[in-house]
Short mmCIF file of C-alpha atoms in Angstrom, two decimals:
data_model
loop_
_atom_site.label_atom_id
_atom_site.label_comp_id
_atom_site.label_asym_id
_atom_site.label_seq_id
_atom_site.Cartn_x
_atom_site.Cartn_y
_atom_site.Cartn_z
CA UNK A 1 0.00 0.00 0.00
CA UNK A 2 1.13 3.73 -0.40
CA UNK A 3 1.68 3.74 2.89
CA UNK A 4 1.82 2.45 6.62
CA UNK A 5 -2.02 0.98 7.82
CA UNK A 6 -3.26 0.04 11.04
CA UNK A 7 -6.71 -1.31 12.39
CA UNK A 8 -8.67 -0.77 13.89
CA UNK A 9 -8.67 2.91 14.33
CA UNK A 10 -11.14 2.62 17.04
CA UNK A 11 -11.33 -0.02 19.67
CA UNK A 12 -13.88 -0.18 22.72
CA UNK A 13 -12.65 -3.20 25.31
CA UNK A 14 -14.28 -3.70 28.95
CA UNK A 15 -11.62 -4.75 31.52
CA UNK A 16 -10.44 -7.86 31.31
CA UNK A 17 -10.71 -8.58 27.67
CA UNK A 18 -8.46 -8.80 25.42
CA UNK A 19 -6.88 -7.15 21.94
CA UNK A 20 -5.73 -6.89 19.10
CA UNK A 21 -3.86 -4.19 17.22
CA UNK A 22 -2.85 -4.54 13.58
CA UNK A 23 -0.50 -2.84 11.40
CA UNK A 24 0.37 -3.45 7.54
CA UNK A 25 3.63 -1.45 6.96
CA UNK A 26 4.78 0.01 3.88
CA UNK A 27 6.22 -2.74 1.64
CA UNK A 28 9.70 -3.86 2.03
CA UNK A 29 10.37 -1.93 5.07
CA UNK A 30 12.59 -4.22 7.10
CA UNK A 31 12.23 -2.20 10.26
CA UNK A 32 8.21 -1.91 12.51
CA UNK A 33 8.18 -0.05 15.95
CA UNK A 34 5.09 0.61 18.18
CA UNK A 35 4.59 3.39 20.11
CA UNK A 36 2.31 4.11 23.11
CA UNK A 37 0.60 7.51 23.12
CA UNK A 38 -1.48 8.55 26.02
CA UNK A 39 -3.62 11.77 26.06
CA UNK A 40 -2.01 14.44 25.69
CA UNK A 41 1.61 12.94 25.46
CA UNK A 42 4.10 12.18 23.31
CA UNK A 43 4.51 8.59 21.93
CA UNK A 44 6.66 5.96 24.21
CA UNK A 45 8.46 3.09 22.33
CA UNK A 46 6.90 -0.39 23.06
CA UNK A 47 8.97 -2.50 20.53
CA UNK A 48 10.90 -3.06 17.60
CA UNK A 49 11.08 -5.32 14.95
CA UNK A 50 13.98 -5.99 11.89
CA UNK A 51 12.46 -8.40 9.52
CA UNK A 52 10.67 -10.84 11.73
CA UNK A 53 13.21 -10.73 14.47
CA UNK A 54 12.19 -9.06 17.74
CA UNK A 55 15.25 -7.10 18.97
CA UNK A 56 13.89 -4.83 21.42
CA UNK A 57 11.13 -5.00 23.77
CA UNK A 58 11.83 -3.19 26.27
CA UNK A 59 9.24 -0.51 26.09
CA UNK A 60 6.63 -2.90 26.83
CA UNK A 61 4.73 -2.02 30.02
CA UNK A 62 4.28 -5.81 31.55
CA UNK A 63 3.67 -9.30 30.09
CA UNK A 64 0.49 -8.70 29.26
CA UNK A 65 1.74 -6.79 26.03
CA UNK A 66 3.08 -8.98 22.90
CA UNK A 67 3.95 -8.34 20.13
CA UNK A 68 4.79 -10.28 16.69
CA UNK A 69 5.48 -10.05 13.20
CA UNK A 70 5.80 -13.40 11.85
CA UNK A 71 6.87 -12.97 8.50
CA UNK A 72 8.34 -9.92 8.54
CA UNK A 73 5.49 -7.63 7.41
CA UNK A 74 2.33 -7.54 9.16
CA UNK A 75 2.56 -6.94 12.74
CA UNK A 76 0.17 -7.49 15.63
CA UNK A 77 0.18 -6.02 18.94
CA UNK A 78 -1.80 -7.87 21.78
CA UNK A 79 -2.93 -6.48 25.13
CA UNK A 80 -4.01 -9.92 27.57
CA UNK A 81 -6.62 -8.79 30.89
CA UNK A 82 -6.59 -5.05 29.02
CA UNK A 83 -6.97 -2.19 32.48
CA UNK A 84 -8.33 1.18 32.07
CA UNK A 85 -4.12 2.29 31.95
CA UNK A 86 -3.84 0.65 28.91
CA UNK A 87 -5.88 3.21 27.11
CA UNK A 88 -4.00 5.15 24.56
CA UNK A 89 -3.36 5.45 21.06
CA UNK A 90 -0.99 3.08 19.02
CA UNK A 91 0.73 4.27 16.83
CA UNK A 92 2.94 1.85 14.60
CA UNK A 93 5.85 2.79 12.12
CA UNK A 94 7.61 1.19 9.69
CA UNK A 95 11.23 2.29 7.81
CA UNK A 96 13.84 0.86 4.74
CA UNK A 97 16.52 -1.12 5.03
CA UNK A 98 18.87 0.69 7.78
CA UNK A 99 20.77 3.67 7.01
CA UNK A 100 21.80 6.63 8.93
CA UNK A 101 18.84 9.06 7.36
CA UNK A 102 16.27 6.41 7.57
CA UNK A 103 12.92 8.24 8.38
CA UNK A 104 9.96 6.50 9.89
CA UNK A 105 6.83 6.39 8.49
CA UNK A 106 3.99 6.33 10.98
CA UNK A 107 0.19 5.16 10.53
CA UNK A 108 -2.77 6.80 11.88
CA UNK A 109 -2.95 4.86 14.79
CA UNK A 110 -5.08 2.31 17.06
CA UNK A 111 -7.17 4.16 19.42
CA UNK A 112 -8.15 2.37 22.54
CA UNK A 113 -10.46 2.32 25.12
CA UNK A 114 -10.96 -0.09 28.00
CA UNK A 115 -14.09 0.74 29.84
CA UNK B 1 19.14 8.07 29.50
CA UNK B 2 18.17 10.69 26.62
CA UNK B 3 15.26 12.97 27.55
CA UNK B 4 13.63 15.43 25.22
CA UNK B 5 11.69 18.44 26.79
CA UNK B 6 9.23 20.76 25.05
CA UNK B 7 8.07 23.61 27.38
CA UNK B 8 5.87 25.28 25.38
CA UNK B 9 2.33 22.82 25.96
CA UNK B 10 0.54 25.51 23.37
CA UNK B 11 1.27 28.27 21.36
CA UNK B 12 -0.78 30.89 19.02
CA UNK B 13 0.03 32.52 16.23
CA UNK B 14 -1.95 35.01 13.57
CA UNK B 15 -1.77 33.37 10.20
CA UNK B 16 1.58 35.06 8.07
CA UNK B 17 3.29 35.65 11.05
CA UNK B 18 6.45 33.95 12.62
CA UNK B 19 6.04 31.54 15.32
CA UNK B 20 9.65 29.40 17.05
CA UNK B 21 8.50 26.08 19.09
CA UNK B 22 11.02 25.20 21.64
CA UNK B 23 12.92 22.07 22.33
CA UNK B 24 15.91 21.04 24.73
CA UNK B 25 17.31 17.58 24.87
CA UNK B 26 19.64 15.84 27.26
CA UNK B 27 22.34 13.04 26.00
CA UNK B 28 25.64 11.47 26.51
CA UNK B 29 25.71 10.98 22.64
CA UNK B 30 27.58 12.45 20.04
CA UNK B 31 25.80 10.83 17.34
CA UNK B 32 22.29 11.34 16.98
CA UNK B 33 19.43 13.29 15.08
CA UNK B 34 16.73 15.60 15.73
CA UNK B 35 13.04 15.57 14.49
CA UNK B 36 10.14 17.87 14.21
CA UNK B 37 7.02 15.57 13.89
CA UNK B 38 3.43 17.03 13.33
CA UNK B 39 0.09 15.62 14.68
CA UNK B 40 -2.70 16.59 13.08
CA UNK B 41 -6.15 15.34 14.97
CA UNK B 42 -5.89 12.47 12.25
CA UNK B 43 -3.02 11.30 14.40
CA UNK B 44 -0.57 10.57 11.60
CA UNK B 45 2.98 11.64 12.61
CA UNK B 46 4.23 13.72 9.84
CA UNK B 47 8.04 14.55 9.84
CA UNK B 48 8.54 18.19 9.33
CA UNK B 49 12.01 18.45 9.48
CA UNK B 50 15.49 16.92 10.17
CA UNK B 51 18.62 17.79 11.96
CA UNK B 52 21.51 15.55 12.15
CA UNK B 53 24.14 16.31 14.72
CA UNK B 54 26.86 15.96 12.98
CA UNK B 55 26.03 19.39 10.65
CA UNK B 56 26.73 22.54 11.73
CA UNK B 57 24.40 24.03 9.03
CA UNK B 58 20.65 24.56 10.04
CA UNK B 59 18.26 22.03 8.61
CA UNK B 60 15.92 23.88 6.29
CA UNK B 61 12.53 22.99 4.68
CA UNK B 62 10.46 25.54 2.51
CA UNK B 63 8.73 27.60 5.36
CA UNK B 64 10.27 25.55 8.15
CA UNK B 65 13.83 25.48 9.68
CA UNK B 66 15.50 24.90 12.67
CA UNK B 67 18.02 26.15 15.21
CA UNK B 68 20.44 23.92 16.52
CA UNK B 69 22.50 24.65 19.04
CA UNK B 70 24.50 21.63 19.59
CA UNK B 71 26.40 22.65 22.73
CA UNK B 72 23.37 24.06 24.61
CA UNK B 73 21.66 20.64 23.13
CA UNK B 74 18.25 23.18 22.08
CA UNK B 75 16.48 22.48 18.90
CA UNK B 76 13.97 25.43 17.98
CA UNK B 77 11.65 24.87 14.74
CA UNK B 78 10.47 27.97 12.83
CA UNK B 79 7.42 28.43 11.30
CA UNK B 80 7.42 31.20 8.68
CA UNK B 81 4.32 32.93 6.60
CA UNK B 82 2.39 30.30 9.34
CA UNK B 83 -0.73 29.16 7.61
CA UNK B 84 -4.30 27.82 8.82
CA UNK B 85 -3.10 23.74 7.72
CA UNK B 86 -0.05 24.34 10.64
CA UNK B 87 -2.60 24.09 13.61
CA UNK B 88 -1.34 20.63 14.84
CA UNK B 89 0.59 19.00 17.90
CA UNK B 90 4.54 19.37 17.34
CA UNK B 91 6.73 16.84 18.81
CA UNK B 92 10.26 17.18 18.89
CA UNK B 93 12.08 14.20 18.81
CA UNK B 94 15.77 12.39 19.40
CA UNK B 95 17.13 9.34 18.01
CA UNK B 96 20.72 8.19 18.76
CA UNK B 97 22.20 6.69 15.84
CA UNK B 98 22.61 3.12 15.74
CA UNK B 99 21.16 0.13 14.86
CA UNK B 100 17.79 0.86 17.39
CA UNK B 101 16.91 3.96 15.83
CA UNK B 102 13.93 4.32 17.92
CA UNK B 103 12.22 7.97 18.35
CA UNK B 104 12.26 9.56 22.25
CA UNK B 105 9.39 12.74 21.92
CA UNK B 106 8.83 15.29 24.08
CA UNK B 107 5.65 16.22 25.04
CA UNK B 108 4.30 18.04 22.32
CA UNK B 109 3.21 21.53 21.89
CA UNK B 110 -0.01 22.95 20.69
CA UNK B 111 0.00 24.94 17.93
CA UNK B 112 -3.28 26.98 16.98
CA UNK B 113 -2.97 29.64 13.74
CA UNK B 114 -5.48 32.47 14.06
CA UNK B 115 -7.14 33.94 11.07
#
């Protein structure tokens, strides 16, 4: 696609339940981050992926956050037991093949809501 | 750890007229790069503008540009002939160079253009 997708853009959980975040980034981008944005903040790295490798996680909040990316392109975030904390928007971003000026390209975003 | 620090949470300006958002960062680094991002309420992080620390020269981008004082570690963004389409969040942002290359923001700052 022209560029990075995520869905759903709108997510209603109660407490307890869990989700699932999904983000299509732009094709042949090696490297996919999520972010954590909470109102009226900027976003917090969660993770990061190179190809389908996992090489940093250490943004994520607790273990009920997990990520994956199984092939290498489309990634899914999932919150286990989701708590009213967890609400925020999710912003995932995807860039080329590593070099020094490599931007990031960032989606619209996942907004959720645990009630 | 690298922090980034915006301390302007929102900012007016009339539409043609000048407007500076502020930025400080803290880091150990010596390589690294700056970012503008803008937010419109779509959520989409668009990159304005980038600064890499290595240049001395001021990044530049049609009506935006930056100062970048690399020993006070403050990274200003300029908004010339401001327009209506430049009300958004700004988020400054760092990222160390490096294999990682994930984004640390600030906190944003809102910017509203008055007619």
């Amino acid at each position: 696609g022209a560029g990075v997708s995520q869905s759903p853009r709108y997510k209603v959980a109660k407490r307890g339940q869990d989700v699932a975040l999904r983000c299509d980034p732009i094709s042949g981008h090696v490297s996919l981050f999520w972010y954590q944005q909470a109102l009226g903040q900027g976003p917090e790295f969660l993770t990061y992926f190179q190809n389908e490798a996992q090489l940093d996680k250490s943004g994520l909040p607790s273990d009920r956050f997990f990520a994956e990316r199984p092939e290498g392109s489309v990634s899914t975030l999932k919150i286990q037991r989701t708590q009213q904390e967890d609400s925020a928007v999710y912003l995932c971003a995807s860039s080329p093949p590593f070099s020094m000026n490599t931007e990031a390209f960032f989606g619209q975003g996942t907004r959720l809501t645990v009630v | 750890a690298q922090t980034v620090t915006q301390s302007q949470p929102e900012m007016s300006v009339q539409e043609a007229e000048t407007v500076t958002l502020s930025c400080t960062y803290d880091t150990s680094e010596s390589d690294y790069y700056l970012f503008w991002y803008k937010q419109p309420p779509s959520r989409q992080m668009i990159l304005v503008i980038r600064q890499e620390a290595y240049k001395q020269q001021n990044a530049t981008e049609n009506r935006f540009s930056v100062n970048f004082q690399k020993a006070a570690k403050s990274f200003s963004l300029k908004i010339s002939d401001s327009q209506l389409g430049d009300a958004a969040m700004y988020f400054c942002a760092y990222r160390r160079g490096g294999a990682t290359n994930k984004l640390i923001f600030g906190t944003g700052t809102l910017l509203a253009v008055q007619p």
